[in-house]
Short mmCIF file of C-alpha atoms in Angstrom, two decimals:
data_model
loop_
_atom_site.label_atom_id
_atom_site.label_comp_id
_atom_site.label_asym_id
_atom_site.label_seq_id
_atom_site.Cartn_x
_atom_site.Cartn_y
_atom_site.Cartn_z
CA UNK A 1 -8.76 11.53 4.47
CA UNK A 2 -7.78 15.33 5.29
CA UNK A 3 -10.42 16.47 2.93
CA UNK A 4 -13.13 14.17 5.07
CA UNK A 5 -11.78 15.85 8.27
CA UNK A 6 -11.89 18.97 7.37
CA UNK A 7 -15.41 18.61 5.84
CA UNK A 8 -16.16 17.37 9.61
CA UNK A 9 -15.66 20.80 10.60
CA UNK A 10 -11.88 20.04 12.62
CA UNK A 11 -9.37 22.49 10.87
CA UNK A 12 -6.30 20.50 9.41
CA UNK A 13 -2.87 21.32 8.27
CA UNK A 14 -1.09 19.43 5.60
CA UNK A 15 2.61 19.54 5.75
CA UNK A 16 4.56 18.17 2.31
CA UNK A 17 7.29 18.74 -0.03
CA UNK A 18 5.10 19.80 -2.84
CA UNK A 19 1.84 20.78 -1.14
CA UNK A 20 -1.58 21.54 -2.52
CA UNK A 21 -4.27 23.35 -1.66
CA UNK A 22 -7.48 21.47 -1.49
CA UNK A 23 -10.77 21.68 -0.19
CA UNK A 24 -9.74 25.06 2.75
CA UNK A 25 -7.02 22.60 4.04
CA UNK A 26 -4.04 24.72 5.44
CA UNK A 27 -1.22 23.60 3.52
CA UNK A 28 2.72 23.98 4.58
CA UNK A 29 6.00 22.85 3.38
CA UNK A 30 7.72 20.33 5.39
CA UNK A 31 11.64 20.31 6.13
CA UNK A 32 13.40 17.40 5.24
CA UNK A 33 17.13 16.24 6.01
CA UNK A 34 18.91 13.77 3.83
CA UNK A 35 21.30 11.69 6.08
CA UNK A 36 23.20 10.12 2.73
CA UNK A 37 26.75 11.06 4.26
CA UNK A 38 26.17 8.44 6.74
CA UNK A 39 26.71 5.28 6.90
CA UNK A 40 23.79 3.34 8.05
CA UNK A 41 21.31 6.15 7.36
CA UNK A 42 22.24 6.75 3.90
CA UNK A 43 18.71 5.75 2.66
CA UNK A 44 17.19 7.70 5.01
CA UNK A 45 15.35 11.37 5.33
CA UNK A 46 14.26 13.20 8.21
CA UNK A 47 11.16 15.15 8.51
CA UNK A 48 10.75 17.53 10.65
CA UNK A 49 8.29 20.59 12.02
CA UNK A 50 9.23 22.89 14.19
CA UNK A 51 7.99 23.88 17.56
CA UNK A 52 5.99 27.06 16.13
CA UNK A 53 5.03 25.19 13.39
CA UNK A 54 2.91 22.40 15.43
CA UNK A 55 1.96 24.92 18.30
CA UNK A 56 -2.05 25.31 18.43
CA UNK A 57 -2.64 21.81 17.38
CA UNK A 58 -3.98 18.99 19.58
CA UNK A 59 -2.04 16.29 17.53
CA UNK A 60 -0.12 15.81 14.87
CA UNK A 61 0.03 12.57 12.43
CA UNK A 62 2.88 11.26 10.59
CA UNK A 63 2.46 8.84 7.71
CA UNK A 64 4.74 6.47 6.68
CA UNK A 65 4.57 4.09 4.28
CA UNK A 66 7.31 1.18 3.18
CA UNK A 67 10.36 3.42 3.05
CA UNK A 68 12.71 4.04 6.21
CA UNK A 69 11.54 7.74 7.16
CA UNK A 70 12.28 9.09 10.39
CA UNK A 71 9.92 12.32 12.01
CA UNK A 72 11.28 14.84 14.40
CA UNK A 73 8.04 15.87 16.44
CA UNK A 74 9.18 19.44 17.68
CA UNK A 75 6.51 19.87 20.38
CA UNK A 76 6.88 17.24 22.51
CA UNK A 77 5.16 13.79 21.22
CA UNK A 78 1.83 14.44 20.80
CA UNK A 79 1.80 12.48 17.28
CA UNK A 80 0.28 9.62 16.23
CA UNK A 81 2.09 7.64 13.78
CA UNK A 82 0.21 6.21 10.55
CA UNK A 83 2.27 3.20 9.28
CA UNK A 84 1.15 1.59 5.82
CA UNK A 85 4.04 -1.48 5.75
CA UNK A 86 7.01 -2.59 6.83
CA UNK A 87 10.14 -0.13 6.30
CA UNK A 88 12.60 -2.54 5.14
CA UNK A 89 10.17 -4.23 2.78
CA UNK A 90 11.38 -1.88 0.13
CA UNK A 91 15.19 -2.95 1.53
CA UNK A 92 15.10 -5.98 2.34
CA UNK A 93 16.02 -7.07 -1.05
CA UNK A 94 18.78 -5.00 -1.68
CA UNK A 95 22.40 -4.27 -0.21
CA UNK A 96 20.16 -2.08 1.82
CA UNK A 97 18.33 -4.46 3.76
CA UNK A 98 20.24 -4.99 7.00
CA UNK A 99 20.31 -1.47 7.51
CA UNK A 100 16.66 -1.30 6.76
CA UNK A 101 15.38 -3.83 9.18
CA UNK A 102 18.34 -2.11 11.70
CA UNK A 103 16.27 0.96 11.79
CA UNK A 104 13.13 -0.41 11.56
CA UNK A 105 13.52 -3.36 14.40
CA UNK A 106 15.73 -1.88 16.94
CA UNK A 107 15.42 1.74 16.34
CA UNK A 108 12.05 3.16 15.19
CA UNK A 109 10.25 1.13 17.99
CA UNK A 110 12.42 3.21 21.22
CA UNK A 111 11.56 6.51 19.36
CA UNK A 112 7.70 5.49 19.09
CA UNK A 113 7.12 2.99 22.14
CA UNK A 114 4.62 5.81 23.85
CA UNK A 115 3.08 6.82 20.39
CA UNK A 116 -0.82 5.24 18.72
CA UNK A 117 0.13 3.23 16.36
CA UNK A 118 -2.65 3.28 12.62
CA UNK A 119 -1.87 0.30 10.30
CA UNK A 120 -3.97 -0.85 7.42
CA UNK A 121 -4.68 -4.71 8.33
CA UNK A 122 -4.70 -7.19 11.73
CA UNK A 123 -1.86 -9.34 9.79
CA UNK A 124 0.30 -5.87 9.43
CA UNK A 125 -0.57 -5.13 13.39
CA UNK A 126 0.63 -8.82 13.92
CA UNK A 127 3.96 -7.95 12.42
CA UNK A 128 4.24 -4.68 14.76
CA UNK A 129 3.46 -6.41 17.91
CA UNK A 130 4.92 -9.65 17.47
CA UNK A 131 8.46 -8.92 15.28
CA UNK A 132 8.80 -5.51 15.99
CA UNK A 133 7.99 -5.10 19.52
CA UNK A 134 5.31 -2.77 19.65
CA UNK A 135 2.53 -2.68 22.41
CA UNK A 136 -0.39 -4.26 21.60
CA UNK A 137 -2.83 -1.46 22.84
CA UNK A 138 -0.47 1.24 21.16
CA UNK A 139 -1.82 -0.43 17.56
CA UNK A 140 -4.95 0.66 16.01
CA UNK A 141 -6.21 -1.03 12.88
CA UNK A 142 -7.73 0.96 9.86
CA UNK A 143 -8.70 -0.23 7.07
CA UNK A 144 -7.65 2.00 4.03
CA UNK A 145 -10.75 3.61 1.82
CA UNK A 146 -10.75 3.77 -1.64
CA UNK A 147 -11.30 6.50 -4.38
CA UNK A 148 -15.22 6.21 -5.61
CA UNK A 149 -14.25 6.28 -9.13
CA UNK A 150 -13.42 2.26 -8.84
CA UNK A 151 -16.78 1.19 -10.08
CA UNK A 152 -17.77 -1.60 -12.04
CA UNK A 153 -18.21 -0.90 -15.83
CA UNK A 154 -17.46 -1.16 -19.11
CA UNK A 155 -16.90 -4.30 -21.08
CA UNK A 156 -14.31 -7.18 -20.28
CA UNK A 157 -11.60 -8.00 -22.89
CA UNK A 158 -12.67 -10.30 -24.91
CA UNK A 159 -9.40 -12.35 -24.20
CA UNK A 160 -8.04 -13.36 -20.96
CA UNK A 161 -6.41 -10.31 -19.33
CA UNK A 162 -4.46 -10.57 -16.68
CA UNK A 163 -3.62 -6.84 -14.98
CA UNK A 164 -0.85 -5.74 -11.72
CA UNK A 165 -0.26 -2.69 -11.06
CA UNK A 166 2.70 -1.12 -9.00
CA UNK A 167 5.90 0.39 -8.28
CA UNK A 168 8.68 -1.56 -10.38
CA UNK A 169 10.47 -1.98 -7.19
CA UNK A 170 11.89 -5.42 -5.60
CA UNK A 171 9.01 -5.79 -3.03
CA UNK A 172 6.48 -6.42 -5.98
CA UNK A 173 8.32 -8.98 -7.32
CA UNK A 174 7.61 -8.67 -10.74
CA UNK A 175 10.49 -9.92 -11.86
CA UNK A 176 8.68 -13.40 -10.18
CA UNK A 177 5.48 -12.70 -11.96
CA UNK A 178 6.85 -12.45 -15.35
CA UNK A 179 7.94 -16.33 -15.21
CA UNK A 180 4.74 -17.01 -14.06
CA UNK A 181 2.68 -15.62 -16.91
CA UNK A 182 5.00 -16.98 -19.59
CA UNK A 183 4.08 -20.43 -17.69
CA UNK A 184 0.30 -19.14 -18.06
CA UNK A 185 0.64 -18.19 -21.45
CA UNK A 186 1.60 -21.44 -22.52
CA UNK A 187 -1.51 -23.25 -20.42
CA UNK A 188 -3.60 -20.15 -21.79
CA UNK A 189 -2.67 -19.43 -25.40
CA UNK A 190 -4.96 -16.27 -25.76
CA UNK A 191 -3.64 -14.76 -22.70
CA UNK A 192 -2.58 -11.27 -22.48
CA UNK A 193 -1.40 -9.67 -19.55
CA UNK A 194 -0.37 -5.88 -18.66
CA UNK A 195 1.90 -4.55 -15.93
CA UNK A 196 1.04 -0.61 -14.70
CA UNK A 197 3.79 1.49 -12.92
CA UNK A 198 6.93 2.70 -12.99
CA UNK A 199 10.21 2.55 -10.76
CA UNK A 200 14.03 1.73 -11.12
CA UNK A 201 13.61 -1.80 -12.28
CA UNK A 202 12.30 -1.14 -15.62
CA UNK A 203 14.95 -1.78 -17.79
CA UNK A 204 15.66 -4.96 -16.02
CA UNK A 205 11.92 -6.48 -16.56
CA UNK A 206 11.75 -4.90 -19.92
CA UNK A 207 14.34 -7.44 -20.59
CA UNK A 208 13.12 -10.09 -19.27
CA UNK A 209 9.86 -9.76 -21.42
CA UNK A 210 12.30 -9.24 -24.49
CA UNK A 211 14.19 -12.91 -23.25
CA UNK A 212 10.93 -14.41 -23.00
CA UNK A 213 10.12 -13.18 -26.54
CA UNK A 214 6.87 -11.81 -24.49
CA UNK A 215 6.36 -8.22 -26.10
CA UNK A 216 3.43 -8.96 -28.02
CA UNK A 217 1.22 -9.96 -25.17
CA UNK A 218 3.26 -8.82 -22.10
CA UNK A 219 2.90 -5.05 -21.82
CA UNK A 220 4.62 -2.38 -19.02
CA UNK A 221 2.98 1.14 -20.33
CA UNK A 222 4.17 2.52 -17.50
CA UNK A 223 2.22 4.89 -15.51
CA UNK A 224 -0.48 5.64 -16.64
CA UNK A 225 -4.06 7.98 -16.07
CA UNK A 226 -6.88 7.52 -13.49
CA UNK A 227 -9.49 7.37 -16.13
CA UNK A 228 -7.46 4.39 -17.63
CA UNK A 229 -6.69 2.67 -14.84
CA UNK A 230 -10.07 2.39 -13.75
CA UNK A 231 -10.90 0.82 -17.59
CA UNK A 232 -8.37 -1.65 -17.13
CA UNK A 233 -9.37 -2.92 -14.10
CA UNK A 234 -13.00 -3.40 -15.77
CA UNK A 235 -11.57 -4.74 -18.54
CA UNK A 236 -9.50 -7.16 -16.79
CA UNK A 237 -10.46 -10.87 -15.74
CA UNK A 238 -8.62 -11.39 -12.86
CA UNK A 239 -5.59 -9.17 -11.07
CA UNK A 240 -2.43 -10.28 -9.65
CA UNK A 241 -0.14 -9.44 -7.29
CA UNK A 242 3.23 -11.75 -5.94
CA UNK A 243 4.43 -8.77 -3.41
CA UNK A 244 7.04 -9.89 -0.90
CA UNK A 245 5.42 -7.57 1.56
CA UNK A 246 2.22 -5.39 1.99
CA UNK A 247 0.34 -3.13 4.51
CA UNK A 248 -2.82 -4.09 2.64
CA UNK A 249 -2.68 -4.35 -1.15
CA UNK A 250 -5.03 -1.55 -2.57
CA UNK A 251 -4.56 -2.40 -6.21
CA UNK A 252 -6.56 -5.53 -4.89
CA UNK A 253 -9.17 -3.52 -3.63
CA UNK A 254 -9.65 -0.72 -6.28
CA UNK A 255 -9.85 -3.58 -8.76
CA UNK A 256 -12.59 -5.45 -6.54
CA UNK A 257 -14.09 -2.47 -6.14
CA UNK A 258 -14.56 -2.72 -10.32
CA UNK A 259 -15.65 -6.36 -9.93
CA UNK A 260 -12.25 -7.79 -10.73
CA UNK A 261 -11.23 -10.76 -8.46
CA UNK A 262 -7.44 -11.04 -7.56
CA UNK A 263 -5.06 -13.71 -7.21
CA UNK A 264 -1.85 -12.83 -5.11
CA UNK A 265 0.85 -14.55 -2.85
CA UNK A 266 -0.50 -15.07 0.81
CA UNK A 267 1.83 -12.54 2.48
CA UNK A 268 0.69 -9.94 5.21
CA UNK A 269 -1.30 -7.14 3.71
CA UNK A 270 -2.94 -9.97 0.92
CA UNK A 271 -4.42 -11.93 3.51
CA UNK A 272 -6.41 -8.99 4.50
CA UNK A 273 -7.58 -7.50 1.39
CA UNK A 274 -8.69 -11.11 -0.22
CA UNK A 275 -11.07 -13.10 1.63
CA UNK A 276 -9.57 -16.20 0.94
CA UNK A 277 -11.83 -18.86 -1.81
CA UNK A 278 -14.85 -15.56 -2.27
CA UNK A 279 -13.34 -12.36 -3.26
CA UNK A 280 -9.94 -14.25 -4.96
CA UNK A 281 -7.47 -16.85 -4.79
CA UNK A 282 -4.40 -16.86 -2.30
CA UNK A 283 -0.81 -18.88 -3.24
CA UNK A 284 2.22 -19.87 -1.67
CA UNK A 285 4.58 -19.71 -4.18
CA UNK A 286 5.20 -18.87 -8.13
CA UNK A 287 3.47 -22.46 -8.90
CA UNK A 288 0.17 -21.99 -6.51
CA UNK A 289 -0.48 -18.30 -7.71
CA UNK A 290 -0.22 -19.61 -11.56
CA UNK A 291 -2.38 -22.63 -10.84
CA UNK A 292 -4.67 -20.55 -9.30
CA UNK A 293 -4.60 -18.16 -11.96
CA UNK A 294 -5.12 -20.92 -14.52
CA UNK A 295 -8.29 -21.80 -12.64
CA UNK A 296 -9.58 -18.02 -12.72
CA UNK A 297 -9.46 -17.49 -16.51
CA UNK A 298 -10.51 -21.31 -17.26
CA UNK A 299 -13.40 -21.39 -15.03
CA UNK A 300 -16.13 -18.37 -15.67
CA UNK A 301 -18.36 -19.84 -13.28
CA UNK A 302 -15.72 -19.70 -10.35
CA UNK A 303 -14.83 -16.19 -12.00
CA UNK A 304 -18.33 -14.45 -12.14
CA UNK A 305 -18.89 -15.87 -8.32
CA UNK A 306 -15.15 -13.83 -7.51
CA UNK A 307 -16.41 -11.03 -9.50
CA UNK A 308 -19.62 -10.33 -7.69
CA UNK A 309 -17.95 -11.34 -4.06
CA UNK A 310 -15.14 -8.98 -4.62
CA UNK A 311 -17.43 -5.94 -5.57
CA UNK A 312 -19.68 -6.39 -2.63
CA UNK A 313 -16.20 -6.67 -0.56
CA UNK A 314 -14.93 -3.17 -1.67
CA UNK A 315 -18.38 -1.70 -0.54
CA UNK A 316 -17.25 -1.59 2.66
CA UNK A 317 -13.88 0.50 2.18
CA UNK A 318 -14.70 4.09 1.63
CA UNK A 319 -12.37 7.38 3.04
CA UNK A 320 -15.19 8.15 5.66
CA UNK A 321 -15.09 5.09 7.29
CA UNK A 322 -11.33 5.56 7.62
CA UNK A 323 -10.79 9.06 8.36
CA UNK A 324 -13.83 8.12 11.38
CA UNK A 325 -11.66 5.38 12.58
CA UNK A 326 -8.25 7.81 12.10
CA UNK A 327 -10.24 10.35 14.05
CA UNK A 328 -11.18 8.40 16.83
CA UNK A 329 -7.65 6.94 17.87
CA UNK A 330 -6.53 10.76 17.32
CA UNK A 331 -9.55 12.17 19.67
CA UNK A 332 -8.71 9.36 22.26
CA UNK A 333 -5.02 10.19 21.84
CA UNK A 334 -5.80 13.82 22.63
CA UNK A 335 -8.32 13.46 25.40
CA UNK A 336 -5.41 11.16 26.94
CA UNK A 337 -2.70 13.92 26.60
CA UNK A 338 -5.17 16.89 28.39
CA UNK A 339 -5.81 14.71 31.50
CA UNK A 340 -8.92 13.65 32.98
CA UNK A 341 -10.26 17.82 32.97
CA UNK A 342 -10.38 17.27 29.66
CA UNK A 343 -13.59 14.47 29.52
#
């Protein structure tokens, strides 16, 4: 999205840890504070720029996305904050979780009450307004863009191929999807079924393939390249995702984008990135999402008809649209701080 700014002729700074240079984009490091000595804020880091850094600019944007992350804004608050998913959903599984939704429900909201809100999905703005207090006209939605190399292509597998990709954190749940493809594996005897990423929870779903006596058709690779990412969403028949929590889901949409219908648990985020019965299949619970599944890789009628729905879906999500619709809350934001000389 920077890189579509900047092409738009507005000059742009990009503050990190590790940052790049790309495309003439000003690139800084940012300072960050690790609060582990206390208490509640042990899972927490501060970002912060200071006053020189952010003087000259009209506004300045933090993203945040699923981890508790706090931003010091060191010239005043002209900011606009970018917000991906809930804080705690990362947490909320873990000893962690009551300080999680702590910070996130009675804290983050005072320091940001004044500040434009940018979240992926209406269901995700539903969640801000309605459970976390946030004004209504303070939340903008979004929609993400995706990378144009998510194109349709390639050959299927010529078995039934089942793909999720994402961090092996508690929020995806895969340690709830694993039951549920043994279950499909014995309704679908061919099946295979791969899970990309990498986190903490590894070894723990490692064994639970090696309990299920899984390892010959249940694969975790790990991370793994762009190039073969893209080829095994093409190759796959349908994806899946049984996330506790989501801003939108873009594994969904890069894999519609290479006409691969999903199946995933109706949470916020999924409800947004599926249209519900064309571009995939949405469950309540470990025994809808493997019935649904089931009906997926029995039925190719039902599955070319997802296919071609779900590629003409992902059309619409590209980086321009978004960084135009980022832009425009950010202009409006500005235009608001100058005062009415400014229009």
């Amino acid at each position: 999205m920077a890189c579509v700014l900047r092409r738009s002729r507005h000059e742009v700074t990009l503050w990190a840890r590790e940052p790049e240079v790309v495309e003439s984009i000003n690139a800084r490091h940012v300072n960050e504070l690790f609060l582990s000595s206390v208490p509640l804020f042990r899972f927490v880091s501060i970002n912060f720029i200071t006053q020189d850094d952010q003087s000259g600019f009209d506004v300045a944007m933090n993203e945040q996305k699923t981890r508790a992350r706090a931003s010091w804004k060191g010239s005043g608050d002209k900011s606009v904050q970018e917000i991906y998913g809930r804080i705690a959903s990362d947490l909320q599984t873990t000893f962690r979780g009551y300080e999680a939704l702590t910070l996130e429900a009675r804290i983050a909201p005072k320091f940001y009450r004044r500040t434009p809100i940018v979240t992926l999905s209406d269901s995700s703005k539903r969640d801000l307004v309605e459970d976390l207090g946030f004004a209504d006209r303070m939340v903008h939605v979004v929609p993400p863009g995706i990378d144009p190399r998510f194109t349709p292509g390639g050959v299927r597998s010529d078995r039934p191929l089942v793909v999720a990709v994402g961090r092996l954190v508690p929020v995806k749940r895969f340690e709830v999807l694993i039951p549920i493809l043994v279950e499909l594996k014995r309704r679908v005897p061919d099946l295979e079924a791969v899970i990309v990423g990498e986190g903490y929870r590894r070894e723990d779903l490692e064994a639970m393939v090696a309990e299920a006596g899984a390892q010959e058709w249940l694969t975790l690779p790990g991370r793994i390249g762009d190039d073969a990412l893209v080829d095994l969403y093409r190759r796959a028949w349908v994806l899946a995702s049984v996330s506790s929590g989501e801003g939108w889901g873009m594994t969904i949409t890069e894999a519609a984008a290479c006409a691969t219908p999903a199946v995933a648990t109706r949470i916020t985020g999924h409800v947004d990135a599926i249209v519900e019965g064309t571009t995939g299949l949405l469950g309540d619970g470990p025994d809808e999402v493997t019935d649904a599944l089931e009906r997926v890789l029995r039925d190719p009628d039902l599955r070319r008809r997802l296919s071609d729905a779900a590629q003409r879906h992902a059309e619409r999500f590209t980086w321009d649209a978004t960084a135009l619709g980022t832009l425009s809350v950010l202009a409006a934001d500005a235009v608001r701080r100058r005062g009415p000389a400014a229009t």
